[in-house]
mmCIF file of C-alpha atoms in Angstrom:
data_model
loop_
_atom_site.group_PDB
_atom_site.id
_atom_site.type_symbol
_atom_site.label_atom_id
_atom_site.label_comp_id
_atom_site.label_asym_id
_atom_site.label_seq_id
_atom_site.Cartn_x
_atom_site.Cartn_y
_atom_site.Cartn_z
ATOM 1 C CA MET O 22 -3.984 -13.931 17.354
ATOM 2 C CA PRO O 23 -4.846 -11.034 15.055
ATOM 3 C CA THR O 24 -8.220 -10.699 13.417
ATOM 4 C CA LEU O 25 -9.245 -8.833 10.263
ATOM 5 C CA ALA O 26 -10.868 -6.186 12.480
ATOM 6 C CA SER O 27 -7.765 -5.789 14.668
ATOM 7 C CA ILE O 28 -5.524 -5.360 11.613
ATOM 8 C CA ALA O 29 -7.829 -2.683 10.177
ATOM 9 C CA ALA O 30 -8.063 -0.978 13.601
ATOM 10 C CA ARG O 31 -4.281 -0.880 14.024
ATOM 11 C CA ILE O 32 -3.797 0.705 10.598
ATOM 12 C CA ALA O 33 -6.583 3.207 11.323
ATOM 13 C CA ARG O 34 -4.977 4.069 14.668
ATOM 14 C CA GLU O 35 -1.306 4.181 13.644
ATOM 15 C CA GLY O 36 -1.632 5.225 10.007
ATOM 16 C CA GLN O 37 -2.030 8.482 8.191
ATOM 17 C CA ASP O 38 -4.508 9.665 5.596
ATOM 18 C CA ALA O 39 -3.470 8.990 2.018
ATOM 19 C CA THR O 40 -4.943 8.630 -1.446
ATOM 20 C CA LEU O 41 -4.546 5.619 -3.698
ATOM 21 C CA ARG O 42 -4.646 6.553 -7.376
ATOM 22 C CA LEU O 43 -5.676 3.497 -9.341
ATOM 23 C CA ALA O 44 -4.970 3.536 -13.084
ATOM 24 C CA ASP O 45 -7.626 2.159 -15.433
ATOM 25 C CA GLY O 46 -5.173 0.729 -17.970
ATOM 26 C CA SER O 47 -5.898 3.190 -20.780
ATOM 27 C CA VAL O 48 -3.236 5.373 -22.437
ATOM 28 C CA PRO O 49 -3.024 7.970 -21.076
ATOM 29 C CA PRO O 50 -4.462 6.502 -17.881
ATOM 30 C CA SER O 51 -7.574 7.727 -16.169
ATOM 31 C CA TRP O 52 -7.220 7.614 -12.386
ATOM 32 C CA THR O 53 -9.670 6.599 -9.673
ATOM 33 C CA GLU O 54 -8.850 8.188 -6.318
ATOM 34 C CA VAL O 55 -9.496 6.132 -3.182
ATOM 35 C CA PRO O 56 -8.995 7.600 0.318
ATOM 36 C CA VAL O 57 -7.166 5.171 2.622
ATOM 37 C CA ARG O 58 -5.274 5.027 5.894
ATOM 38 C CA VAL O 59 -1.712 3.813 5.436
ATOM 39 C CA VAL O 60 1.235 2.921 7.654
ATOM 40 C CA LEU O 61 4.461 3.934 5.872
ATOM 41 C CA ARG O 62 7.889 2.521 6.684
ATOM 42 C CA GLY O 63 11.315 2.730 5.103
ATOM 43 C CA TYR O 64 13.428 -0.317 4.396
ATOM 44 C CA ASP O 65 16.493 -1.008 6.535
ATOM 45 C CA PRO O 66 19.733 -0.997 4.506
ATOM 46 C CA GLU O 67 20.282 -4.733 5.092
ATOM 47 C CA PRO O 68 17.250 -5.975 3.113
ATOM 48 C CA LEU O 69 18.012 -3.842 0.053
ATOM 49 C CA VAL O 70 18.365 -6.746 -2.347
ATOM 50 C CA GLY O 71 16.913 -7.572 -5.734
ATOM 51 C CA THR O 72 14.983 -4.669 -7.211
ATOM 52 C CA LEU O 73 14.787 -2.606 -3.996
ATOM 53 C CA GLN O 74 16.546 0.758 -4.081
ATOM 54 C CA GLN O 75 17.584 3.189 -1.413
ATOM 55 C CA GLY O 76 14.610 5.468 -0.740
ATOM 56 C CA ASP O 77 11.995 2.808 -1.476
ATOM 57 C CA ARG O 78 9.269 2.565 1.129
ATOM 58 C CA ARG O 79 6.693 0.007 2.159
ATOM 59 C CA ALA O 80 3.085 0.700 2.984
ATOM 60 C CA TRP O 81 0.500 -1.318 4.869
ATOM 61 C CA ILE O 82 -3.113 -0.848 3.808
ATOM 62 C CA SER O 83 -6.100 -2.735 5.210
ATOM 63 C CA ALA O 84 -7.573 -5.002 2.542
ATOM 64 C CA ALA O 85 -10.983 -4.610 4.192
ATOM 65 C CA ALA O 86 -10.775 -0.817 3.938
ATOM 66 C CA VAL O 87 -9.938 -0.966 0.230
ATOM 67 C CA ALA O 88 -12.710 -3.505 -0.416
ATOM 68 C CA ALA O 89 -15.214 -1.332 1.482
ATOM 69 C CA THR O 90 -14.698 1.455 -1.086
ATOM 70 C CA GLY O 91 -15.479 -0.926 -3.952
ATOM 71 C CA ALA O 92 -12.021 -0.346 -5.426
ATOM 72 C CA ARG O 93 -9.833 -3.063 -6.882
ATOM 73 C CA VAL O 94 -6.620 -4.274 -5.261
ATOM 74 C CA PRO O 95 -3.685 -1.936 -5.911
ATOM 75 C CA ARG O 96 -1.178 -3.115 -8.524
ATOM 76 C CA LYS O 97 2.165 -2.130 -10.000
ATOM 77 C CA GLY O 98 2.005 1.300 -11.631
ATOM 78 C CA ASP O 99 -0.684 2.698 -9.329
ATOM 79 C CA ARG O 100 0.196 5.684 -7.152
ATOM 80 C CA LEU O 101 -0.021 6.542 -3.467
ATOM 81 C CA VAL O 102 -0.111 10.139 -2.243
ATOM 82 C CA ALA O 103 0.736 10.623 1.443
ATOM 83 C CA ALA O 104 1.881 13.809 3.203
ATOM 84 C CA GLY O 105 1.997 15.570 -0.166
ATOM 85 C CA VAL O 106 4.441 13.053 -1.668
ATOM 86 C CA THR O 107 3.434 10.939 -4.673
ATOM 87 C CA THR O 108 5.010 7.497 -4.966
ATOM 88 C CA THR O 109 4.560 4.732 -7.528
ATOM 89 C CA VAL O 110 3.628 1.189 -6.565
ATOM 90 C CA GLN O 111 6.410 -1.214 -7.580
ATOM 91 C CA ALA O 112 4.934 -4.401 -6.102
ATOM 92 C CA VAL O 113 1.938 -5.595 -4.077
ATOM 93 C CA GLU O 114 1.770 -8.552 -1.732
ATOM 94 C CA THR O 115 -1.617 -9.403 -0.249
ATOM 95 C CA ARG O 116 -1.466 -11.230 3.066
ATOM 96 C CA HIS O 117 -4.370 -13.455 4.069
ATOM 97 C CA LEU O 118 -5.736 -14.379 7.481
ATOM 98 C CA ARG O 119 -7.725 -17.600 7.644
ATOM 99 C CA GLY O 120 -8.264 -17.465 3.882
ATOM 100 C CA ALA O 121 -9.488 -13.845 3.724
ATOM 101 C CA PRO O 122 -7.440 -10.891 2.381
ATOM 102 C CA ALA O 123 -6.211 -8.954 5.414
ATOM 103 C CA LEU O 124 -3.435 -6.621 4.368
ATOM 104 C CA HIS O 125 -1.932 -5.181 1.199
ATOM 105 C CA LEU O 126 1.837 -4.609 1.491
ATOM 106 C CA LEU O 127 3.000 -2.140 -1.137
ATOM 107 C CA THR O 128 6.556 -1.439 -2.237
ATOM 108 C CA LEU O 129 6.731 2.247 -3.219
ATOM 109 C CA ARG O 130 9.235 4.326 -5.116
ATOM 110 C CA GLY O 131 9.464 8.044 -5.715
#
């Protein structure tokens, strides 16, 4: 059974360096940059339903790693920069393990 530490270790091992850009809500927004490790995946054509579009991606980020920086949870409208490509967060799902946040699953576009 996975643990919070094993989830964070897998993302650290298999992921790549990226930067979360968290908007503060002002207009125009001021951005807080948070270094993270992220596992990026594309969507298979079959699950492209609802608001998903071809080219959308999903990202796995350790909730513990984000919390360790003191940053808030990512939300729609934030940005992720990985391998020189900037994407916009469309949705965030936080998965829990035994009641504790374990993983943030981001849907990305751009």
